[in-house]
Amino acid sequence: MAQVGANSTDVQMPVGIPVGTLAIGKSGAANAALLAVAILAGKRPELREKLRAWRKARAEEVIKADKSVSGS
């Protein structure tokens, strides 16, 4: 994938054409789904609460993993 070509497309988008640039592969797909849910959650309270709960659980997982690595 040509990096220069991919990056220049993002910076050339005119006003009114929002661009969300995400990684490719499994991580990119997961983050694209989370971005879509975050957008939809602006108008859908049930999605907003599910996303908040998911983010809280994920933050707790990261903190736990960090403590196991750092020894704190």
PDB file of C-alpha atoms in Angstrom:
ATOM      1  CA  MET A   1       0.000   0.000   0.000  1.00  0.00           C
ATOM      2  CA  ALA A   2       1.483   3.327  -1.045  1.00  0.00           C
ATOM      3  CA  GLN A   3       1.793   5.365   2.133  1.00  0.00           C
ATOM      4  CA  VAL A   4       2.149   8.738   0.441  1.00  0.00           C
ATOM      5  CA  GLY A   5      -0.945   8.162  -1.690  1.00  0.00           C
ATOM      6  CA  ALA A   6      -3.024   7.025   1.267  1.00  0.00           C
ATOM      7  CA  ASN A   7      -2.034   9.991   3.425  1.00  0.00           C
ATOM      8  CA  SER A   8      -2.515  12.612   0.726  1.00  0.00           C
ATOM      9  CA  THR A   9      -6.092  11.454   0.122  1.00  0.00           C
ATOM     10  CA  ASP A  10      -6.999  12.226   3.735  1.00  0.00           C
ATOM     11  CA  VAL A  11      -5.628  15.757   3.667  1.00  0.00           C
ATOM     12  CA  GLN A  12      -7.391  16.590   0.400  1.00  0.00           C
ATOM     13  CA  MET A  13     -10.921  15.944   1.665  1.00  0.00           C
ATOM     14  CA  PRO A  14     -13.051  19.088   1.365  1.00  0.00           C
ATOM     15  CA  VAL A  15     -15.217  20.491   4.150  1.00  0.00           C
ATOM     16  CA  GLY A  16     -18.262  18.292   4.627  1.00  0.00           C
ATOM     17  CA  ILE A  17     -16.432  15.041   3.866  1.00  0.00           C
ATOM     18  CA  PRO A  18     -15.248  13.801   7.282  1.00  0.00           C
ATOM     19  CA  VAL A  19     -12.614  11.095   7.216  1.00  0.00           C
ATOM     20  CA  GLY A  20     -11.876   8.588   9.963  1.00  0.00           C
ATOM     21  CA  THR A  21      -8.530   6.935   9.265  1.00  0.00           C
ATOM     22  CA  LEU A  22      -8.076   3.572  10.963  1.00  0.00           C
ATOM     23  CA  ALA A  23      -5.595   0.736  10.734  1.00  0.00           C
ATOM     24  CA  ILE A  24      -6.167  -2.262   8.510  1.00  0.00           C
ATOM     25  CA  GLY A  25      -6.546  -5.807   9.813  1.00  0.00           C
ATOM     26  CA  LYS A  26      -8.280  -7.150  12.900  1.00  0.00           C
ATOM     27  CA  SER A  27      -7.421  -4.158  15.126  1.00  0.00           C
ATOM     28  CA  GLY A  28      -8.541  -1.693  12.478  1.00  0.00           C
ATOM     29  CA  ALA A  29     -11.837  -3.529  12.021  1.00  0.00           C
ATOM     30  CA  ALA A  30     -12.494  -3.513  15.772  1.00  0.00           C
ATOM     31  CA  ASN A  31     -11.673   0.199  16.014  1.00  0.00           C
ATOM     32  CA  ALA A  32     -13.871   0.956  12.982  1.00  0.00           C
ATOM     33  CA  ALA A  33     -16.756  -0.790  14.727  1.00  0.00           C
ATOM     34  CA  LEU A  34     -16.107   1.177  17.917  1.00  0.00           C
ATOM     35  CA  LEU A  35     -16.008   4.432  15.942  1.00  0.00           C
ATOM     36  CA  ALA A  36     -19.328   3.567  14.288  1.00  0.00           C
ATOM     37  CA  VAL A  37     -20.916   2.763  17.653  1.00  0.00           C
ATOM     38  CA  ALA A  38     -19.546   6.003  19.131  1.00  0.00           C
ATOM     39  CA  ILE A  39     -21.142   7.969  16.289  1.00  0.00           C
ATOM     40  CA  LEU A  40     -24.477   6.175  16.647  1.00  0.00           C
ATOM     41  CA  ALA A  41     -24.355   6.505  20.446  1.00  0.00           C
ATOM     42  CA  GLY A  42     -24.832  10.251  20.079  1.00  0.00           C
ATOM     43  CA  LYS A  43     -28.532   9.599  19.407  1.00  0.00           C
ATOM     44  CA  ARG A  44     -29.019   6.154  20.930  1.00  0.00           C
ATOM     45  CA  PRO A  45     -28.764   6.022  24.734  1.00  0.00           C
ATOM     46  CA  GLU A  46     -28.714   2.200  24.836  1.00  0.00           C
ATOM     47  CA  LEU A  47     -25.599   2.156  22.653  1.00  0.00           C
ATOM     48  CA  ARG A  48     -24.054   4.963  24.699  1.00  0.00           C
ATOM     49  CA  GLU A  49     -24.388   2.943  27.905  1.00  0.00           C
ATOM     50  CA  LYS A  50     -23.048  -0.238  26.311  1.00  0.00           C
ATOM     51  CA  LEU A  51     -20.066   1.655  24.908  1.00  0.00           C
ATOM     52  CA  ARG A  52     -19.362   3.267  28.294  1.00  0.00           C
ATOM     53  CA  ALA A  53     -19.496  -0.134  29.990  1.00  0.00           C
ATOM     54  CA  TRP A  54     -17.207  -1.671  27.355  1.00  0.00           C
ATOM     55  CA  ARG A  55     -14.696   1.184  27.670  1.00  0.00           C
ATOM     56  CA  LYS A  56     -14.720   0.935  31.471  1.00  0.00           C
ATOM     57  CA  ALA A  57     -14.121  -2.820  31.352  1.00  0.00           C
ATOM     58  CA  ARG A  58     -11.343  -2.357  28.788  1.00  0.00           C
ATOM     59  CA  ALA A  59      -9.686   0.342  30.924  1.00  0.00           C
ATOM     60  CA  GLU A  60      -9.757  -2.006  33.913  1.00  0.00           C
ATOM     61  CA  GLU A  61      -8.150  -4.761  31.801  1.00  0.00           C
ATOM     62  CA  VAL A  62      -5.372  -2.397  30.721  1.00  0.00           C
ATOM     63  CA  ILE A  63      -4.718  -1.200  34.277  1.00  0.00           C
ATOM     64  CA  LYS A  64      -4.575  -4.815  35.503  1.00  0.00           C
ATOM     65  CA  ALA A  65      -2.193  -5.804  32.698  1.00  0.00           C
ATOM     66  CA  ASP A  66      -0.016  -2.766  33.424  1.00  0.00           C
ATOM     67  CA  LYS A  67       0.218  -3.657  37.104  1.00  0.00           C
ATOM     68  CA  SER A  68       1.226  -7.225  36.264  1.00  0.00           C
ATOM     69  CA  VAL A  69       4.007  -5.954  33.995  1.00  0.00           C
ATOM     70  CA  SER A  70       5.240  -3.076  36.156  1.00  0.00           C
ATOM     71  CA  GLY A  71       4.942  -4.951  39.438  1.00  0.00           C
ATOM     72  CA  SER A  72       2.858  -2.245  41.151  1.00  0.00           C
TER      73      SER A  72
END
